[in-house]
Coordinates of C-alpha atoms and ligand atoms in Angstrom, one line a residue:
M1276 CA -47.5 -37.4 44.3
P1277 CA -50.0 -34.5 44.6
L1278 CA -48.6 -30.9 45.4
T1279 CA -50.5 -28.5 47.6
R1280 CA -50.8 -24.9 48.4
R1281 CA -48.1 -24.2 51.0
P1282 CA -49.3 -22.5 54.2
R1283 CA -49.1 -18.7 53.9
R1284 CA -45.9 -18.4 56.0
K1285 CA -44.0 -20.9 53.9
R1286 CA -45.2 -19.3 50.8
R1287 CA -44.0 -15.9 51.9
T1288 CA -40.5 -17.6 52.8
R1289 CA -40.4 -18.9 49.3
I1290 CA -41.3 -15.6 47.7
V1291 CA -38.5 -14.0 49.8
V1292 CA -35.9 -16.8 48.9
T1293 CA -36.9 -16.3 45.1
L1294 CA -36.5 -12.6 45.3
L1295 CA -33.2 -12.9 47.3
S1296 CA -31.7 -15.3 44.7
G1297 CA -32.8 -12.9 42.0
L1298 CA -31.5 -9.9 43.7
L1299 CA -28.1 -11.4 44.9
P1300 CA -26.4 -11.4 41.3
I1301 CA -27.8 -7.9 40.8
V1302 CA -26.6 -6.6 44.1
L1303 CA -23.2 -8.3 43.9
G1304 CA -22.7 -7.4 40.2
S1305 CA -23.6 -3.7 41.0
A1306 CA -21.1 -3.6 43.9
I1307 CA -18.4 -5.1 41.6
L1308 CA -19.4 -2.4 38.9
Y1309 CA -19.3 0.2 41.5
M1310 CA -15.7 -0.8 42.5
Q1311 CA -14.7 -1.1 38.9
A1312 CA -16.1 2.5 38.2
E1313 CA -14.3 3.9 41.2
R1314 CA -11.0 2.3 39.9
T1315 CA -11.6 3.6 36.4
L1316 CA -12.1 7.1 37.8
Q1317 CA -9.2 7.0 40.0
Q1318 CA -7.0 5.8 37.1
S1319 CA -8.4 8.6 34.9
A1320 CA -7.8 11.2 37.7
G1321 CA -4.2 10.1 38.0
E1322 CA -3.6 10.2 34.3
T1323 CA -5.1 13.6 33.8
A1324 CA -3.1 15.1 36.7
E1325 CA 0.1 13.6 35.2
Q1326 CA -0.6 14.9 31.7
A1327 CA -1.3 18.4 33.2
L1328 CA 1.9 18.2 35.3
R1329 CA 3.9 17.3 32.2
Q1330 CA 2.5 20.3 30.2
F1331 CA 3.2 22.7 33.1
D1332 CA 6.6 21.4 33.4
L1333 CA 7.1 22.0 29.6
M1334 CA 5.8 25.5 29.9
L1335 CA 8.0 26.4 32.8
D1336 CA 11.0 24.8 31.1
N1337 CA 10.5 27.4 28.4
T1338 CA 9.9 30.2 30.9
A1339 CA 13.0 29.3 33.0
E1340 CA 15.1 29.1 29.9
A1341 CA 14.4 32.8 29.2
A1342 CA 15.4 33.6 32.8
R1343 CA 18.7 31.6 32.5
I1344 CA 19.5 33.6 29.3
L1345 CA 18.8 36.9 30.9
L1346 CA 20.4 36.2 34.4
P1347 CA 23.9 37.3 33.2
L1348 CA 22.5 40.6 32.2
A1349 CA 21.4 41.5 35.7
G1350 CA 23.0 44.6 37.1
K1351 CA 23.6 46.0 33.6
N1352 CA 22.0 49.2 32.6
C1353 CA 18.3 48.9 31.7
E1354 CA 18.6 50.9 28.5
E1355 CA 21.4 48.6 27.2
V1356 CA 19.5 45.3 28.0
K1357 CA 15.8 46.0 27.6
L1358 CA 15.8 44.9 23.9
A1359 CA 17.2 41.6 24.9
L1360 CA 14.4 41.3 27.5
R1361 CA 11.8 42.0 24.8
E1362 CA 13.4 39.5 22.5
Q1363 CA 12.8 36.7 25.0
V1364 CA 9.1 37.8 25.2
T1365 CA 8.6 37.8 21.4
R1366 CA 10.5 34.6 20.9
R1367 CA 9.0 32.4 23.7
P1368 CA 5.3 31.4 23.3
F1369 CA 4.3 31.4 27.0
V1370 CA 6.5 34.2 28.3
R1371 CA 4.5 37.4 28.9
S1372 CA 7.3 39.6 30.4
T1373 CA 10.8 39.5 31.6
N1374 CA 12.5 41.6 34.4
L1375 CA 15.9 42.1 35.8
V1376 CA 16.6 42.4 39.6
W1377 CA 19.5 43.8 41.4
D1378 CA 19.7 43.9 45.2
N1379 CA 16.0 42.7 45.5
N1380 CA 14.9 45.5 43.3
L1381 CA 13.2 45.0 40.0
Y1382 CA 14.9 47.7 38.1
C1383 CA 14.3 46.8 34.5
S1384 CA 11.1 45.4 32.7
S1385 CA 10.5 44.1 29.3
L1386 CA 7.1 46.1 29.4
F1387 CA 8.2 49.4 30.9
G1388 CA 11.9 49.6 30.5
A1389 CA 13.5 51.2 33.6
F1390 CA 11.3 50.5 36.7
Q1391 CA 11.4 50.5 40.4
E1392 CA 9.8 47.8 42.5
A1393 CA 10.9 45.8 45.5
V1394 CA 11.1 42.1 45.2
N1395 CA 10.4 39.9 48.3
A1396 CA 12.0 36.4 47.9
G1397 CA 9.5 35.2 50.6
D1398 CA 6.7 35.6 48.1
Y1399 CA 8.1 32.9 45.9
H1400 CA 7.4 29.2 46.7
Q1401 CA 10.7 27.6 47.4
G1402 CA 12.2 30.9 46.2
K1403 CA 11.2 29.9 42.7
L1404 CA 7.6 30.3 41.8
W1405 CA 4.7 32.7 42.7
L1406 CA 1.2 32.2 41.5
M1407 CA -0.5 35.6 41.7
N1408 CA -3.8 37.0 41.0
G1409 CA -2.7 39.7 38.4
N1410 CA -0.3 42.7 38.6
P1411 CA -1.0 46.4 38.1
V1412 CA -1.0 45.9 34.3
T1413 CA -3.4 43.1 34.2
P1414 CA -5.3 42.9 37.5
D1415 CA -7.5 39.8 38.3
T1416 CA -5.6 37.9 35.7
A1417 CA -3.5 34.9 36.8
L1418 CA 0.2 35.2 36.5
L1419 CA 2.9 32.6 37.4
I1420 CA 6.3 34.3 38.0
Y1421 CA 9.6 32.3 37.7
R1422 CA 12.5 33.7 39.7
L1423 CA 16.1 32.8 39.2
S1424 CA 18.8 34.6 41.2
D1425 CA 22.5 34.6 41.5
G1426 CA 24.2 36.6 44.2
R1427 CA 22.8 40.2 43.9
G1428 CA 21.3 39.7 40.4
G1429 CA 18.2 38.0 39.4
A1430 CA 15.9 37.4 36.5
L1431 CA 12.0 37.2 36.7
T1432 CA 10.0 35.7 33.9
T1433 CA 6.2 35.6 33.9
L1434 CA 4.0 33.0 32.4
D1435 CA 0.5 34.1 31.5
G1436 CA -2.2 32.5 33.7
Y1437 CA -4.5 32.2 30.5
H1438 CA -2.2 29.4 29.2
L1439 CA -2.3 27.6 32.5
S1440 CA -6.1 27.7 33.0
N1441 CA -6.4 26.6 29.3
I1442 CA -4.5 23.5 30.2
L1443 CA -6.7 22.7 33.2
R1444 CA -9.8 23.2 31.1
L1445 CA -8.7 21.2 28.1
I1446 CA -7.1 18.4 29.7
G1447 CA -9.5 18.3 32.7
R1448 CA -12.8 18.2 30.9
Q1449 CA -15.0 16.3 33.5
T1450 CA -12.1 16.3 36.1
L1451 CA -11.8 18.9 38.8
L1452 CA -8.1 19.9 38.0
T1453 CA -6.1 22.5 39.9
L1454 CA -2.7 23.9 39.9
Q1455 CA -1.1 24.6 43.3
V1456 CA 1.8 26.8 44.1
G1457 CA 2.5 27.1 47.7
D1458 CA -0.6 28.5 49.3
N1459 CA -2.3 29.7 46.1
W1460 CA -4.0 27.6 43.6
L1461 CA -5.5 28.1 40.2
S1462 CA -8.9 26.6 39.1
A1463 CA -10.0 25.9 35.5
D1464 CA -12.0 29.1 35.5
G1465 CA -8.7 31.1 35.7
K1466 CA -9.2 32.4 39.2
V1467 CA -6.5 32.2 41.7
H1468 CA -7.5 31.3 45.3
Q1469 CA -5.6 31.5 48.6
G1470 CA -5.7 29.0 51.4
S1471 CA -6.1 25.3 51.7
L1472 CA -7.1 23.5 48.5
P1473 CA -10.4 21.5 48.8
A1474 CA -9.8 17.9 47.9
P1475 CA -12.3 16.6 45.4
P1476 CA -14.5 14.0 47.1
V1477 CA -14.1 11.2 44.4
A1478 CA -10.9 9.8 43.1
Y1479 CA -8.6 12.4 44.6
S1480 CA -5.1 12.4 43.1
L1481 CA -2.3 14.8 43.9
L1482 CA 1.1 15.0 42.1
E1483 CA 4.1 17.3 42.7
S1484 CA 6.5 18.5 40.0
E1485 CA 10.1 17.3 40.8
R1486 CA 11.6 20.3 39.1
Y1487 CA 9.5 23.2 40.1
G1488 CA 7.8 22.2 43.3
F1489 CA 4.2 23.0 42.1
K1490 CA 1.4 20.5 42.6
V1491 CA -1.5 19.4 40.4
S1492 CA -4.6 18.0 42.0
A1493 CA -7.4 16.0 40.2
G1494 CA -10.6 14.4 41.2
F1495 CA -14.3 14.4 40.7
P1496 CA -17.3 15.9 42.4
Q1497 CA -19.8 14.0 44.7
G1498 CA -21.9 11.5 42.8
E1499 CA -19.5 11.0 39.9
V1500 CA -19.3 7.3 40.3
R1501 CA -23.0 6.8 40.0
R1502 CA -23.1 9.3 37.1
Y1503 CA -20.2 7.4 35.3
M1504 CA -22.1 4.0 36.0
A1505 CA -25.4 5.3 34.5
A1506 CA -23.4 6.7 31.4
E1507 CA -21.1 3.8 30.8
Y1508 CA -22.7 0.5 32.1
P1509 CA -26.3 0.3 30.9
P1510 CA -25.4 -2.8 28.7
L1511 CA -23.8 -4.5 31.9
F1512 CA -26.8 -3.6 34.0
S1513 CA -29.1 -5.2 31.5
L1514 CA -26.9 -8.4 31.7
L1515 CA -27.2 -8.3 35.5
I1516 CA -30.9 -8.0 35.3
F1517 CA -30.9 -11.0 33.0
F1518 CA -28.6 -13.0 35.3
G1519 CA -30.9 -11.9 38.2
A1520 CA -33.9 -13.2 36.4
I1521 CA -32.3 -16.5 35.6
S1522 CA -31.0 -17.0 39.2
G1523 CA -34.4 -16.1 40.6
A1524 CA -36.0 -18.5 38.3
I1525 CA -33.5 -21.2 39.4
G1526 CA -34.2 -20.3 43.1
H1527 CA -37.8 -20.7 42.6
F1528 CA -37.6 -24.1 40.8
V1529 CA -35.0 -25.4 43.2
Q1530 CA -37.5 -24.6 46.1
K1531 CA -40.4 -26.1 44.1
R1532 CA -38.3 -29.3 43.6
S1533 CA -37.5 -29.4 47.3
T1534 CA -41.2 -29.8 47.8
S1535 CA -40.6 -33.5 47.5
P1536 CA -43.1 -36.1 48.6
S1537 CA -41.6 -36.4 52.0
H1538 CA -41.6 -32.7 52.5
E1539 CA -45.1 -32.4 51.3
M1540 CA -46.2 -35.3 53.7
M1541 CA -44.4 -33.6 56.5
R1542 CA -46.5 -30.6 55.9
A1543 CA -49.6 -32.6 55.7
L1544 CA -48.8 -34.4 59.0
E1545 CA -48.4 -31.0 60.8
A1546 CA -51.6 -29.8 59.2
G1547 CA -53.4 -33.0 60.3
E1548 CA -54.4 -34.0 56.9
F1549 CA -54.0 -37.7 57.5
I1550 CA -57.3 -39.0 58.9
S1551 CA -58.7 -42.3 59.9
Y1552 CA -61.4 -44.2 58.1
F1553 CA -63.1 -47.3 59.5
Q1554 CA -64.3 -50.4 57.7
P1555 CA -66.4 -52.7 59.7
V1556 CA -65.4 -56.3 60.3
V1557 CA -68.1 -58.8 61.0
H1558 CA -68.5 -62.2 62.8
G1559 CA -68.3 -65.0 60.2
D1560 CA -71.5 -66.7 61.6
S1561 CA -73.7 -64.0 63.0
K1562 CA -72.6 -61.2 60.7
R1563 CA -72.7 -58.8 63.6
W1564 CA -70.1 -56.1 63.7
S1565 CA -67.2 -57.2 65.6
G1566 CA -65.0 -54.3 65.1
A1567 CA -63.3 -52.2 62.5
E1568 CA -60.1 -51.8 60.5
V1569 CA -58.5 -48.4 60.7
L1570 CA -57.5 -47.2 57.1
M1571 CA -55.6 -44.1 56.6
R1572 CA -56.7 -41.3 54.1
W1573 CA -55.0 -38.2 53.1
N1574 CA -57.5 -35.3 53.1
H1575 CA -55.6 -33.3 50.6
P1576 CA -56.5 -29.6 50.3
K1577 CA -56.1 -29.7 46.5
E1578 CA -56.4 -33.3 45.5
G1579 CA -59.3 -34.3 47.9
L1580 CA -59.2 -37.7 49.5
V1581 CA -56.0 -39.7 48.4
R1582 CA -55.8 -43.5 48.7
P1583 CA -53.2 -44.9 51.0
D1584 CA -51.5 -47.1 48.4
L1585 CA -50.5 -43.7 46.6
F1586 CA -48.7 -42.3 49.6
I1587 CA -47.9 -45.0 52.2
P1588 CA -44.9 -46.3 50.1
F1589 CA -43.4 -42.7 50.3
A1590 CA -44.2 -42.5 54.0
E1591 CA -42.5 -45.8 54.7
H1592 CA -39.5 -44.8 52.5
S1593 CA -39.1 -41.4 54.4
G1594 CA -39.7 -42.9 57.9
L1595 CA -42.8 -40.6 58.3
I1596 CA -45.0 -43.6 58.6
V1597 CA -44.3 -43.9 62.2
P1598 CA -45.4 -40.5 63.3
M1599 CA -48.3 -40.8 60.8
T1600 CA -49.5 -44.1 62.3
R1601 CA -49.1 -42.5 65.8
A1602 CA -51.2 -39.6 64.7
L1603 CA -53.8 -42.1 63.4
M1604 CA -53.9 -44.1 66.6
Q1605 CA -54.4 -40.9 68.6
Q1606 CA -57.2 -39.9 66.4
T1607 CA -58.9 -43.3 66.6
A1608 CA -58.6 -43.1 70.4
A1609 CA -60.1 -39.7 70.4
L1610 CA -62.9 -40.6 68.2
L1611 CA -63.9 -44.1 69.5
G1612 CA -62.7 -44.0 73.1
P1613 CA -65.6 -42.0 74.4
H1614 CA -68.1 -44.5 72.9
S1615 CA -66.3 -47.6 74.1
V1616 CA -68.6 -48.3 77.0
N1617 CA -71.4 -49.1 74.4
F1618 CA -69.2 -51.5 72.4
A1619 CA -70.1 -55.1 72.0
K1620 CA -67.2 -56.6 73.8
P1621 CA -64.5 -57.2 72.8
F1622 CA -64.5 -54.8 70.0
H1623 CA -61.7 -55.3 67.4
I1624 CA -59.5 -52.4 66.3
G1625 CA -57.3 -53.3 63.6
I1626 CA -54.3 -50.9 62.9
N1627 CA -51.9 -51.4 60.0
I1628 CA -48.3 -51.3 61.1
S1629 CA -45.2 -50.9 59.0
A1630 CA -42.2 -52.9 59.7
S1631 CA -40.2 -49.8 60.5
H1632 CA -42.4 -49.1 63.4
C1633 CA -41.2 -52.3 65.0
Q1634 CA -37.6 -51.4 65.2
D1635 CA -37.9 -50.1 68.8
L1636 CA -40.2 -50.4 71.8
E1637 CA -41.9 -47.2 71.2
L1638 CA -44.8 -49.0 69.5
V1639 CA -45.6 -50.6 72.9
E1640 CA -46.2 -47.0 74.4
D1641 CA -48.2 -46.1 71.3
C1642 CA -50.5 -49.2 71.9
R1643 CA -50.6 -48.5 75.7
D1644 CA -51.7 -44.8 74.9
L1645 CA -54.5 -45.9 72.6
L1646 CA -55.8 -48.6 74.9
A1647 CA -55.9 -46.0 77.8
A1648 CA -58.5 -44.1 76.0
F1649 CA -61.0 -47.0 76.0
A1650 CA -63.1 -48.4 78.7
P1651 CA -61.3 -51.3 80.4
A1652 CA -61.4 -54.6 78.4
S1653 CA -63.8 -53.0 75.9
V1654 CA -61.3 -53.3 72.9
E1655 CA -59.0 -55.8 71.4
L1656 CA -56.3 -54.0 69.6
V1657 CA -55.0 -56.1 66.6
L1658 CA -51.7 -54.9 64.8
E1659 CA -51.9 -55.9 61.1
L1660 CA -48.4 -56.6 59.7
T1661 CA -48.3 -57.3 56.0
E1662 CA -46.8 -60.5 54.9
R1663 CA -45.2 -58.6 51.9
E1664 CA -42.8 -56.8 54.2
L1665 CA -42.0 -59.2 57.1
I1666 CA -40.1 -58.2 60.2
E1667 CA -36.6 -59.8 60.9
P1668 CA -36.5 -61.5 64.3
S1669 CA -34.1 -59.7 66.5
D1670 CA -33.6 -59.3 70.3
I1671 CA -35.5 -56.0 70.0
T1672 CA -38.4 -57.3 67.9
L1673 CA -38.9 -60.4 70.2
Q1674 CA -38.9 -58.2 73.2
L1675 CA -41.4 -55.9 71.4
F1676 CA -43.8 -58.6 70.6
E1677 CA -43.5 -60.1 74.1
Q1678 CA -44.4 -56.8 75.7
L1679 CA -47.2 -56.2 73.1
H1680 CA -48.7 -59.6 74.1
A1681 CA -48.3 -58.8 77.7
L1682 CA -50.3 -55.7 77.0
G1683 CA -53.0 -57.9 75.5
V1684 CA -52.4 -56.6 71.9
K1685 CA -53.0 -59.2 69.1
I1686 CA -51.0 -59.7 66.0
A1687 CA -52.5 -60.4 62.5
I1688 CA -50.6 -61.2 59.3
D1689 CA -52.1 -59.2 56.7
D1690 CA -52.5 -60.0 53.0
F1691 CA -51.7 -63.6 54.0
G1692 CA -50.8 -65.9 51.1
T1693 CA -49.0 -63.2 49.0
G1694 CA -45.8 -63.5 51.0
H1695 CA -43.5 -66.2 52.5
S1696 CA -44.1 -66.4 56.1
S1697 CA -43.3 -69.8 57.4
L1698 CA -44.8 -71.8 60.3
G1699 CA -41.7 -71.0 62.3
Y1700 CA -42.2 -67.3 61.6
L1701 CA -45.9 -67.4 62.8
R1702 CA -44.7 -69.1 66.1
T1703 CA -41.8 -66.8 66.7
F1704 CA -44.0 -63.7 66.7
N1705 CA -47.0 -65.5 68.4
V1706 CA -49.2 -64.5 65.7
D1707 CA -53.0 -64.5 66.6
F1708 CA -54.8 -63.9 63.2
L1709 CA -54.3 -64.4 59.5
K1710 CA -56.0 -62.1 57.2
I1711 CA -56.6 -63.8 53.9
D1712 CA -55.6 -61.7 51.0
Q1713 CA -58.5 -60.3 49.0
S1714 CA -57.2 -61.8 45.9
F1715 CA -58.0 -65.3 47.1
V1716 CA -61.5 -64.3 48.2
A1717 CA -62.2 -62.7 44.8
M1718 CA -61.4 -66.1 43.2
I1719 CA -64.1 -67.9 45.1
G1720 CA -66.3 -69.7 42.4
V1721 CA -64.0 -68.5 39.7
D1722 CA -60.5 -70.1 40.0
A1723 CA -60.0 -73.6 41.3
L1724 CA -56.4 -73.2 42.2
S1725 CA -56.9 -70.1 44.2
R1726 CA -59.8 -71.7 46.1
H1727 CA -57.4 -74.6 46.8
I1728 CA -54.9 -72.1 48.4
L1729 CA -57.7 -70.5 50.3
D1730 CA -58.8 -73.9 51.7
S1731 CA -55.2 -74.7 52.8
I1732 CA -54.9 -71.3 54.5
I1733 CA -58.2 -72.0 56.4
E1734 CA -57.1 -75.5 57.2
L1735 CA -53.8 -74.3 58.4
S1736 CA -55.1 -71.6 60.7
A1737 CA -57.5 -74.1 62.3
K1738 CA -54.4 -76.4 62.9
L1739 CA -52.4 -73.7 64.4
D1740 CA -55.4 -72.4 66.4
L1741 CA -55.2 -68.9 64.7
G1742 CA -58.2 -66.7 64.1
I1743 CA -58.9 -66.1 60.4
V1744 CA -60.3 -63.0 58.8
A1745 CA -61.2 -62.8 55.2
E1746 CA -61.0 -59.4 53.5
G1747 CA -62.4 -58.2 50.3
V1748 CA -65.7 -59.9 50.7
E1749 CA -68.0 -58.5 48.0
T1750 CA -70.6 -61.1 47.3
Q1751 CA -73.0 -63.1 49.2
A1752 CA -71.6 -66.4 47.4
Q1753 CA -68.1 -65.4 48.9
A1754 CA -69.7 -64.9 52.3
D1755 CA -71.5 -68.1 52.2
Y1756 CA -68.4 -70.1 51.2
L1757 CA -66.2 -68.5 53.8
T1758 CA -68.9 -69.0 56.6
E1759 CA -69.3 -72.5 55.5
H1760 CA -65.6 -73.0 56.1
N1761 CA -65.6 -71.4 59.5
V1762 CA -63.9 -68.3 58.8
N1763 CA -64.2 -66.3 61.9
F1764 CA -64.4 -62.8 60.6
L1765 CA -65.3 -61.2 57.4
Q1766 CA -64.4 -57.8 56.0
G1767 CA -65.5 -56.3 52.6
Y1768 CA -67.8 -54.0 50.7
L1769 CA -70.7 -56.4 51.2
Y1770 CA -70.7 -55.2 54.8
G1771 CA -69.5 -51.7 54.6
R1772 CA -67.0 -49.5 52.7
P1773 CA -64.2 -47.6 54.8
M1774 CA -66.0 -44.6 56.1
P1775 CA -65.2 -41.5 58.2
G1776 CA -65.3 -41.8 61.9
A1777 CA -68.7 -40.0 62.4
D1778 CA -70.4 -42.2 59.8
F1779 CA -68.9 -45.4 61.4
L1780 CA -70.2 -44.4 64.9
E1781 CA -73.6 -43.5 63.4
A1782 CA -73.8 -47.0 61.6
L1783 CA -72.4 -48.8 64.6
T1784 CA -75.5 -47.8 66.6
H1785 CA -77.7 -49.7 64.2
H1786 CA -75.7 -52.8 64.5
Ligands
LIG821 P1 -55.1 -53.5 53.5 O1 -54.6 -53.3 54.9 O2 -55.1 -54.8 52.9 O3 -56.6 -52.8 53.6 C1 -57.7 -53.4 52.9 C2 -57.8 -52.6 51.7 O4 -58.9 -53.4 50.9 C3 -58.3 -51.3 51.9 O5 -57.9 -50.5 50.9 C4 -59.8 -51.5 51.8 O6 -60.6 -50.3 51.4 C5 -59.9 -52.4 50.7 N1 -61.1 -53.1 50.8 C6 -61.9 -53.5 51.8 N2 -62.9 -54.3 51.5 C7 -62.9 -54.4 50.1 C8 -63.7 -54.9 49.1 O7 -64.7 -55.6 49.5 N3 -63.3 -54.9 47.8 C9 -62.1 -54.2 47.4 N4 -61.9 -54.2 46.2 N5 -61.3 -53.6 48.4 C10 -61.7 -53.7 49.6 P2 -57.3 -49.1 51.3 O8 -58.0 -48.4 52.4 O9 -57.2 -48.3 50.0 O10 -55.9 -49.4 51.7 C11 -54.9 -50.0 51.0 C12 -53.7 -50.4 51.7 O11 -53.0 -49.3 52.2 C13 -54.1 -51.2 52.9 O12 -54.2 -52.5 52.5 C14 -52.8 -51.1 53.7 O13 -51.8 -52.0 53.2 C15 -52.4 -49.6 53.4 N6 -52.8 -48.8 54.5 C16 -53.9 -48.2 54.7 N7 -54.0 -47.6 55.9 C17 -52.8 -47.9 56.4 C18 -52.1 -47.3 57.6 O14 -52.6 -46.7 58.5 N8 -50.8 -47.7 57.8 C19 -50.2 -48.6 56.9 N9 -49.0 -49.0 57.2 N10 -50.7 -49.0 55.8 C20 -52.1 -48.5 55.6
LIG822 CA1 -54.9 -54.3 56.7
LIG823 CA1 -55.0 -56.9 53.1

């Protein structure tokens, strides 16, 4: 079965479908990878925040421990206790200074000894922690103060912000990590900010310390998911492109396969590629043209003219033969109709009809439409039904043939002698002509048995009063024999090959 160029629109559709089937796994896969990257980043932010929180808890434990040890000394004379304050600073890695408070007044410091400074409990988040941006000793250096109080006395221990921002930097790495104490927050660059903390746009995670009430927030800057994918997933992307290519190729081939013979014929039908050729039929005695058989050709854009036996079986199988025959009848009517006034009457027009066309009464309408295009009584329409594929008699078929006869349409059994039609069959359908299969004609003067069959068919048709047509007449000897035996009509290359409508009309004027 020949394949053709598809019309432009269909070709475009095919390209689009191929592209879509190629892109689908890539797009879907990328979406899945994107979600996977988001999940990974979310998990990573959560883990980082948790790690930092644990570290801060540990450092504060150490700082709080110093305050707990010093609290009983609150209220005592500074000179007596200042060594104890300094001892805590030296022994504890994160503690930068220690201080004692009495009646909200910082009166003794590890740094300065006796000292005077008011303490405002409101500065401390939950009365416990204050993240400040430096003190008079080290301005602009983050400092976290832990406050422990009991009655009038209290102890303040401070944790150097340097350690805190170090943790944020080391643990955070690619993560935007911050420490938040009340309204103040510390970023990895060691700066203390005030006001609401801007939540990172990607994979935001916020954890709170159960013991000290500070919070750690983690997340990533805008575009991190794409950056992460670009860094981590190139092998997976290659795989996706590979799958895309395979899927595109499958899409392409599936579509190509769907260009089955029947699809292809449907396209050809829409494109008007099935055209009618005409082969003259002559009178057995005078050899004058008595009409023509209409034979279908496929004018294929790529393959050229395709013989009917190469595509008619597919057309019959797919049911397309009915619209194809209808198109052929319309073409014939349009071509010959306008010239019918000049026809030698009655002019035979033979149309090949498949059994499937006889399943309903539409064929009657098709014939009526064809006849309407010709001058009244100028043509005799002959439907040729092949003996190889006989129609089962049923209510519908009987009705069909009755109506066809009423319309003046004749019935011929084509390829007669190759099938099994019985006398009963010929009567049931009121057959008018027998067309002797060309294989018998070819054997005239060659094979005695075939000639015997031929003689019997001719005899039978005479007895049944049926018209007889011999097809495949190629030699004068065959013609002479058939004429001698009173065969009514002859058809074959001897008188003319099947030809396009214009050529046929041209030749007809000479006959
Ligand atoms: P068919 O109905 O028996 O048509 C006669 C075939 O014999 C034609 O072949 C014709 O070209 C060929 N032929 C005519 N004279 C000679 C000759 O002297 N020598 C030789 N060797 N061949 C000759 P074609 O046109 O190739 O058609 C083949 C078959 O395809 C037809 O056989 C018919 O069964 C089918 N067919 C053709 N057109 C149609 C159609 O419109 N509808 C249906 N259902 N079948 C069609
Ligand atoms: Ca025929
Ligand atoms: Ca035939």
